[in-house]
Every structure is written in structure tokens, then in C-alpha cells.
Amino acid sequence: MNKKIYSIIAIIILVAVYGYDAYFDQQVEEQVVAQGATAKTNTNEYFLPTSTTGQVVHHEGYSLSYSETHEQPEWVAYELKKSHLSNTNFKRPYFEIDKAVKTGAAHWRNYKNSGYDRGHLCPAGDRKYSQAAHDETFLTSNITPQKHDFNAGVWNRLEQKTRYWANKYDGVFVVSGGILNGKMKTIGEEKVAVPNQFYKVLIDVNSGEAKMLAFLLDHKESKEPLYKFVVSVDEIEKRTGIDFFSQLEDTVENRLEASAVYSNWSF
DNA sequence: CTGCGATTC
DNA sequence: GAATCGCAG
């Protein structure tokens, strides 16, 4: 008689424990998917945007989608981890053609005496954790023509603020590029297009609830505070045709990308 | 930090 | 072309 009761109790306990465990796992999984936290284990692969050009190239420190017609990337994406931040000073190497771009990346000569900077999209300052990572940003597939006062000015301020956020929020994912449409000037024999606007999109999945932030800047120097350039991710998608953060669960993605609220980001 | 240009070999 | 140096915001 006692045996029977013990057996029943044991079964009830087993079911309860198993059930709770399964429930707990499910909750965790939903949370992980919602926050895109699996990105942690897959660095810059997880949050890659879609490519409108069909030519995605992966490097150790960043990935890019190359637009042959504009001779520059339509986006450059990478994770800026807190551990990447460093004060090391590496000597600047020479710019090199990215051999991984099969259609042929632009030669740096296009920029020579053009009046435009060779502007990094994955900044050298974000890849200072090793000489190799640093030097890898000097591939011309990571470069876009930028006015010097813009590059060294408001764009540089935004990059420094991004490093501030990477430190504060334990890493952020970054996607940057020029808006490659409309009428654009070109420079050099290969006719590298000069974007009229540049964008930067950020996502933080490592500190609390996932949050996004997007910037759209005219290609001109500005002393305005950075929050004045905040737009929704949807706005950038509309202008570029690129789909960002599609790995997120749809309702989460839609909600975050429609918002231009920046109150949960510290400026 | 973001860069360019002159000079030298 | 490669490396070094100085300069500017």
C-alpha cells in the first residue's frame, strides 16, 4: 500500500519538475530570440543586414556588402564589444584593394587629390584590439568618399559616441554606410560615388531589453547635437532598401524599427 | 580621434 | 611605391 502511494508521489514530483523545467526553458528561449542574444555566440554573423547587391564579404573584424556600381560598400557591419575597446596606437598602413571583392574593389588612387577623405565605415578606432584587425579596416571595400570636415567632425563624434555606448552597454552591433541613391558626384577613374547622406544603425542586446538607434546625417559638417540626427530604422530601410535585424522575432523587430525614440540611450 | 600632403630613397 | 615626417580640425 505504501509502495503505491510513494510511486504516485514520485511520479507527480517528476512530472512537476519536468514540466517546470520545460516551461523555464521555453521562457528562456523566447527571451533569447526576442533579444537576439544568440548574436553573442556568433559575433558579426547574426545581425547581418540583407544585401541588395548580392556580394557579401566577410572579414575577421567586419562584414560588408559591396556595391560595384558605386565602388564602395552599401553597408559595413560588425560587433563592437566592450573588450574591443583599446587605447593602443598602431601606425596607419596603406590602403589596399580588397581581394575578396570579386568584382574588384576600388583603388585608393580614386581618392588621391579628389578633395575627399578615404572615410572608414568600420573605423580603425573600433578595431584596435590587434594590429591585424586594425590594418584590415584599411581595405578600400571599407572606405567611402567623405568631406574631411564631416569625417573628422560630426561623423567622428558619432563614432566616438558609439564607443561610449559599447562600453556602457557591454557591446553594440553597428551597421554603417552611405545612402547610395539619387544623383551623386563621382571621383576618380573608377567613378566612386560620393553619397549625399550617411547612416548608422545600432542595436544593443546585452544590457536589459533590446534597443535600437538609427542616425541619418547629411554629408556636411554640423555642430548640432547627435540626437538631432536620430531617425527610425524603418526610415533607413526605406532609403536604402536594406532590411536590418530581420533575425529578431517579427513583432519585436517591427516595434523597435518603427521607433525614433532615443530616451533609453544615454547621450 | 579623423585624416592629407611633402619629402626622401 | 614605401616609409617618414609634419600639419590640421
CSV table of C-alpha atoms (C1' of nucleotides) in Angstrom, one decimal:
chain,number,residue,atom,x,y,z
A,1,MET,CA,0.0,0.0,0.0
A,2,ASN,CA,2.7,2.5,1.0
A,3,LYS,CA,4.7,1.5,-2.1
A,4,LYS,CA,1.8,2.5,-4.3
A,5,ILE,CA,1.5,5.9,-2.6
A,6,TYR,CA,5.2,6.6,-2.9
A,7,SER,CA,5.2,5.7,-6.5
A,8,ILE,CA,2.3,8.1,-7.2
A,9,ILE,CA,4.0,10.9,-5.3
A,10,ALA,CA,7.3,10.2,-7.1
A,11,ILE,CA,5.6,10.4,-10.5
A,12,ILE,CA,3.8,13.6,-9.5
A,13,ILE,CA,7.1,15.2,-8.5
A,14,LEU,CA,8.8,14.0,-11.7
A,15,VAL,CA,6.1,15.5,-13.9
A,16,ALA,CA,6.1,18.7,-11.9
A,17,VAL,CA,9.9,19.1,-12.1
A,18,TYR,CA,10.0,18.2,-15.8
A,19,GLY,CA,7.1,20.5,-16.6
A,20,TYR,CA,8.6,23.4,-14.8
A,21,ASP,CA,11.9,22.7,-16.5
A,22,ALA,CA,10.4,22.7,-19.9
A,23,TYR,CA,8.4,25.8,-19.1
A,24,PHE,CA,11.5,27.5,-17.9
A,25,ASP,CA,13.5,26.5,-21.0
A,26,GLN,CA,10.7,27.9,-23.2
A,27,GLN,CA,10.7,31.2,-21.4
A,28,VAL,CA,14.5,31.5,-21.7
A,29,GLU,CA,14.4,30.6,-25.4
A,30,GLU,CA,11.7,33.2,-26.1
A,31,GLN,CA,13.8,35.8,-24.3
A,32,VAL,CA,16.9,34.8,-26.2
A,33,VAL,CA,15.2,35.0,-29.5
A,34,ALA,CA,13.5,38.3,-28.7
A,35,GLN,CA,16.7,39.9,-27.6
A,36,GLY,CA,18.8,38.5,-30.3
A,37,ALA,CA,21.2,37.3,-27.6
A,38,THR,CA,22.3,34.4,-29.8
A,39,ALA,CA,24.4,37.0,-31.5
A,40,LYS,CA,26.7,36.8,-28.6
A,41,THR,CA,27.9,33.4,-29.8
A,42,ASN,CA,28.1,34.3,-33.4
A,43,THR,CA,29.7,37.8,-33.4
A,44,ASN,CA,29.1,39.7,-36.6
A,45,GLU,CA,27.2,37.0,-38.4
A,46,TYR,CA,24.0,37.1,-36.6
A,47,PHE,CA,22.8,40.6,-37.2
A,48,LEU,CA,23.9,41.0,-40.8
A,49,PRO,CA,21.6,43.1,-42.9
A,50,THR,CA,20.2,41.9,-46.2
A,51,SER,CA,22.3,42.7,-49.3
A,52,THR,CA,20.7,44.4,-52.3
A,53,THR,CA,23.9,43.8,-54.4
A,54,GLY,CA,24.4,40.1,-53.8
A,55,GLN,CA,28.0,40.5,-52.9
A,56,VAL,CA,28.6,40.0,-49.1
A,57,VAL,CA,32.2,39.7,-48.0
A,58,HIS,CA,33.3,38.5,-44.5
A,59,HIS,CA,36.4,39.6,-42.8
A,60,GLU,CA,37.7,38.8,-39.4
A,61,GLY,CA,36.7,42.1,-37.9
A,62,TYR,CA,33.7,43.1,-40.0
A,63,SER,CA,31.4,42.1,-42.9
A,64,LEU,CA,30.3,44.2,-45.8
A,65,SER,CA,28.0,44.2,-48.8
A,66,TYR,CA,29.8,45.7,-51.8
A,67,SER,CA,28.1,47.8,-54.5
A,68,GLU,CA,30.2,47.5,-57.7
A,69,THR,CA,28.3,50.4,-59.3
A,70,HIS,CA,29.1,52.7,-56.5
A,71,GLU,CA,32.6,51.2,-55.9
A,72,GLN,CA,32.0,51.1,-52.1
A,73,PRO,CA,30.0,49.1,-49.6
A,74,GLU,CA,26.3,49.6,-49.2
A,75,TRP,CA,26.8,48.5,-45.6
A,76,VAL,CA,29.6,47.5,-43.2
A,77,ALA,CA,28.5,45.6,-40.2
A,78,TYR,CA,30.4,44.5,-37.1
A,79,GLU,CA,30.1,43.9,-33.4
A,80,LEU,CA,31.8,46.4,-31.2
A,81,LYS,CA,32.4,44.5,-28.0
A,82,LYS,CA,33.4,46.2,-24.8
A,83,SER,CA,36.5,44.1,-24.9
A,84,HIS,CA,37.4,45.5,-28.3
A,85,LEU,CA,38.0,49.0,-26.8
A,86,SER,CA,41.6,49.8,-26.5
A,87,ASN,CA,44.0,52.8,-26.4
A,88,THR,CA,46.7,51.1,-28.4
A,89,ASN,CA,48.2,53.3,-31.1
A,90,PHE,CA,49.0,51.4,-34.3
A,91,LYS,CA,50.7,53.0,-37.3
A,92,ARG,CA,48.3,53.6,-40.2
A,93,PRO,CA,49.1,51.2,-43.0
A,94,TYR,CA,48.4,51.8,-46.7
A,95,PHE,CA,45.0,51.3,-48.2
A,96,GLU,CA,44.7,48.1,-50.1
A,97,ILE,CA,42.3,46.7,-52.7
A,98,ASP,CA,40.1,44.1,-51.1
A,99,LYS,CA,40.8,40.9,-53.0
A,100,ALA,CA,37.7,39.2,-51.5
A,101,VAL,CA,35.6,41.5,-53.6
A,102,LYS,CA,35.3,39.6,-56.8
A,103,THR,CA,34.1,42.4,-59.0
A,104,GLY,CA,37.2,44.4,-58.0
A,105,ALA,CA,37.2,46.9,-55.2
A,106,ALA,CA,38.1,50.5,-55.8
A,107,HIS,CA,41.8,51.6,-55.9
A,108,TRP,CA,42.8,54.2,-53.4
A,109,ARG,CA,44.1,56.3,-56.3
A,110,ASN,CA,40.5,57.3,-57.0
A,111,TYR,CA,40.7,59.3,-53.8
A,112,LYS,CA,44.0,60.9,-54.5
A,113,ASN,CA,43.7,64.7,-54.9
A,114,SER,CA,39.9,64.3,-55.1
A,115,GLY,CA,39.3,66.6,-52.2
A,116,TYR,CA,37.6,63.8,-50.3
A,117,ASP,CA,38.8,61.7,-47.4
A,118,ARG,CA,39.1,58.0,-47.5
A,119,GLY,CA,36.5,57.6,-44.8
A,120,HIS,CA,36.3,54.4,-42.9
A,121,LEU,CA,32.9,52.8,-42.3
A,122,CYS,CA,34.3,50.3,-39.8
A,123,PRO,CA,36.6,52.8,-38.0
A,124,ALA,CA,40.2,52.0,-37.3
A,125,GLY,CA,39.4,53.2,-33.8
A,126,ASP,CA,36.9,50.4,-33.3
A,127,ARG,CA,39.4,47.6,-34.2
A,128,LYS,CA,42.4,48.5,-32.0
A,129,TYR,CA,42.4,45.2,-30.2
A,130,SER,CA,45.0,43.8,-32.6
A,131,GLN,CA,47.3,45.0,-35.3
A,132,ALA,CA,45.6,42.7,-37.8
A,133,ALA,CA,42.1,43.9,-37.0
A,134,HIS,CA,43.3,47.5,-37.2
A,135,ASP,CA,45.0,47.0,-40.6
A,136,GLU,CA,42.1,45.1,-42.0
A,137,THR,CA,39.9,48.3,-41.8
A,138,PHE,CA,42.3,49.9,-44.4
A,139,LEU,CA,40.8,47.8,-47.3
A,140,THR,CA,39.1,50.0,-49.8
A,141,SER,CA,36.0,47.9,-49.5
A,142,ASN,CA,35.5,49.6,-46.1
A,143,ILE,CA,36.0,53.1,-47.5
A,144,THR,CA,33.7,55.8,-48.8
A,145,PRO,CA,34.5,59.3,-50.0
A,146,GLN,CA,33.8,61.8,-47.2
A,147,LYS,CA,34.4,65.5,-46.9
A,148,HIS,CA,37.2,66.0,-44.4
A,149,ASP,CA,35.3,68.3,-42.1
A,150,PHE,CA,32.4,65.9,-42.0
A,151,ASN,CA,34.6,62.8,-41.4
A,152,ALA,CA,36.7,64.5,-38.7
A,153,GLY,CA,33.7,66.3,-37.4
A,154,VAL,CA,30.2,65.1,-36.8
A,155,TRP,CA,30.8,61.6,-38.2
A,156,ASN,CA,33.8,61.2,-35.9
A,157,ARG,CA,31.7,62.4,-32.9
A,158,LEU,CA,29.2,59.7,-33.7
A,159,GLU,CA,31.9,57.1,-33.9
A,160,GLN,CA,33.2,58.1,-30.5
A,161,LYS,CA,29.8,58.1,-29.0
A,162,THR,CA,29.3,54.6,-30.4
A,163,ARG,CA,32.4,53.5,-28.5
A,164,TYR,CA,31.0,55.2,-25.4
A,165,TRP,CA,27.8,53.1,-25.8
A,166,ALA,CA,29.8,49.9,-26.4
A,167,ASN,CA,31.5,50.5,-23.1
A,168,LYS,CA,28.3,51.5,-21.3
A,169,TYR,CA,26.1,48.7,-22.7
A,170,ASP,CA,28.6,45.9,-22.9
A,171,GLY,CA,28.9,45.9,-26.6
A,172,VAL,CA,26.7,47.0,-29.6
A,173,PHE,CA,26.2,45.9,-33.1
A,174,VAL,CA,26.9,48.6,-35.7
A,175,VAL,CA,25.9,49.0,-39.3
A,176,SER,CA,27.1,52.0,-41.3
A,177,GLY,CA,27.1,53.2,-44.9
A,178,GLY,CA,26.3,55.9,-47.4
A,179,ILE,CA,22.9,56.4,-48.9
A,180,LEU,CA,23.6,55.1,-52.4
A,181,ASN,CA,20.8,56.6,-54.5
A,182,GLY,CA,19.8,59.7,-56.2
A,183,LYS,CA,22.3,62.0,-58.0
A,184,MET,CA,25.8,61.6,-56.7
A,185,LYS,CA,29.1,63.1,-57.6
A,186,THR,CA,31.8,60.6,-58.5
A,187,ILE,CA,35.6,60.7,-58.1
A,188,GLY,CA,38.5,59.0,-59.8
A,189,GLU,CA,38.7,56.8,-62.9
A,190,GLU,CA,36.5,54.2,-61.4
A,191,LYS,CA,33.9,56.8,-60.6
A,192,VAL,CA,33.5,56.2,-56.9
A,193,ALA,CA,30.1,57.7,-55.9
A,194,VAL,CA,30.0,60.4,-53.2
A,195,PRO,CA,27.0,59.8,-51.0
A,196,ASN,CA,24.8,62.8,-50.1
A,197,GLN,CA,23.9,61.2,-46.8
A,198,PHE,CA,25.3,58.6,-44.4
A,199,TYR,CA,23.6,56.4,-41.9
A,200,LYS,CA,24.5,54.4,-38.8
A,201,VAL,CA,22.3,51.8,-37.2
A,202,LEU,CA,22.9,50.4,-33.7
A,203,ILE,CA,21.4,47.6,-31.7
A,204,ASP,CA,22.1,46.7,-28.1
A,205,VAL,CA,21.0,43.2,-26.9
A,206,ASN,CA,23.4,42.9,-24.0
A,207,SER,CA,22.0,45.3,-21.4
A,208,GLY,CA,18.4,44.8,-20.5
A,209,GLU,CA,15.8,44.9,-23.2
A,210,ALA,CA,16.9,45.1,-26.7
A,211,LYS,CA,17.1,48.6,-28.1
A,212,MET,CA,17.9,50.2,-31.4
A,213,LEU,CA,19.1,53.6,-32.6
A,214,ALA,CA,19.5,55.0,-36.1
A,215,PHE,CA,21.1,58.1,-37.5
A,216,LEU,CA,20.8,59.8,-40.8
A,217,LEU,CA,23.3,62.6,-41.5
A,218,ASP,CA,23.6,64.9,-44.4
A,219,HIS,CA,27.1,64.8,-45.9
A,220,LYS,CA,28.2,68.1,-44.3
A,221,GLU,CA,29.8,69.1,-41.1
A,222,SER,CA,27.5,70.0,-38.3
A,223,LYS,CA,27.9,71.2,-34.7
A,224,GLU,CA,24.3,70.1,-33.8
A,225,PRO,CA,24.0,67.5,-31.0
A,226,LEU,CA,23.9,63.9,-32.3
A,227,TYR,CA,20.3,63.2,-31.1
A,228,LYS,CA,19.1,65.7,-33.7
A,229,PHE,CA,20.0,63.1,-36.4
A,230,VAL,CA,18.1,60.2,-34.9
A,231,VAL,CA,15.5,58.6,-37.2
A,232,SER,CA,13.7,55.2,-37.1
A,233,VAL,CA,15.4,52.1,-38.5
A,234,ASP,CA,12.4,52.0,-40.8
A,235,GLU,CA,13.4,55.3,-42.3
A,236,ILE,CA,16.9,53.9,-43.2
A,237,GLU,CA,15.3,50.8,-44.6
A,238,LYS,CA,13.1,52.9,-46.8
A,239,ARG,CA,16.0,54.9,-48.1
A,240,THR,CA,18.4,52.0,-48.7
A,241,GLY,CA,16.2,49.0,-49.4
A,242,ILE,CA,18.2,47.1,-46.8
A,243,ASP,CA,16.5,45.0,-44.2
A,244,PHE,CA,18.1,45.3,-40.8
A,245,PHE,CA,17.8,42.9,-37.8
A,246,SER,CA,15.5,40.5,-39.6
A,247,GLN,CA,16.8,37.9,-37.3
A,248,LEU,CA,14.6,39.3,-34.5
A,249,GLU,CA,11.2,38.0,-33.8
A,250,ASP,CA,8.9,40.0,-36.2
A,251,THR,CA,6.7,41.8,-33.6
A,252,VAL,CA,9.9,42.8,-31.7
A,253,GLU,CA,11.6,43.9,-34.9
A,254,ASN,CA,8.6,45.9,-36.1
A,255,ARG,CA,8.1,47.7,-32.8
A,256,LEU,CA,11.8,48.6,-32.4
A,257,GLU,CA,12.3,49.6,-36.0
A,258,ALA,CA,9.3,51.9,-36.2
A,259,SER,CA,10.5,54.0,-33.2
A,260,ALA,CA,12.7,57.1,-33.3
A,261,VAL,CA,12.7,57.4,-29.5
A,262,TYR,CA,16.1,57.6,-28.1
A,263,SER,CA,15.3,58.2,-24.4
A,264,ASN,CA,16.8,54.7,-23.5
A,265,TRP,CA,20.1,55.7,-25.0
A,266,SER,CA,22.4,57.9,-22.9
A,267,PHE,CA,23.7,60.9,-24.9
B,1,DC,C1',40.4,60.5,-32.8
B,2,DT,C1',39.7,61.7,-38.1
B,3,DG,C1',42.9,62.4,-41.9
B,4,DC,C1',46.2,64.7,-46.1
B,5,DG,C1',50.5,66.0,-48.4
B,6,DA,C1',55.6,66.8,-49.0
B,7,DT,C1',59.9,64.7,-48.9
B,8,DT,C1',63.2,61.2,-49.4
B,9,DC,C1',65.1,56.9,-51.1
C,1,DG,C1',55.9,52.7,-54.4
C,2,DA,C1',57.3,52.6,-49.3
C,3,DA,C1',58.4,55.0,-45.3
C,4,DT,C1',58.9,59.1,-42.6
C,5,DC,C1',57.6,63.5,-41.0
C,6,DG,C1',54.8,67.5,-40.2
C,7,DC,C1',50.4,69.5,-40.2
C,8,DA,C1',45.1,70.4,-39.4
C,9,DG,C1',40.4,70.1,-37.2
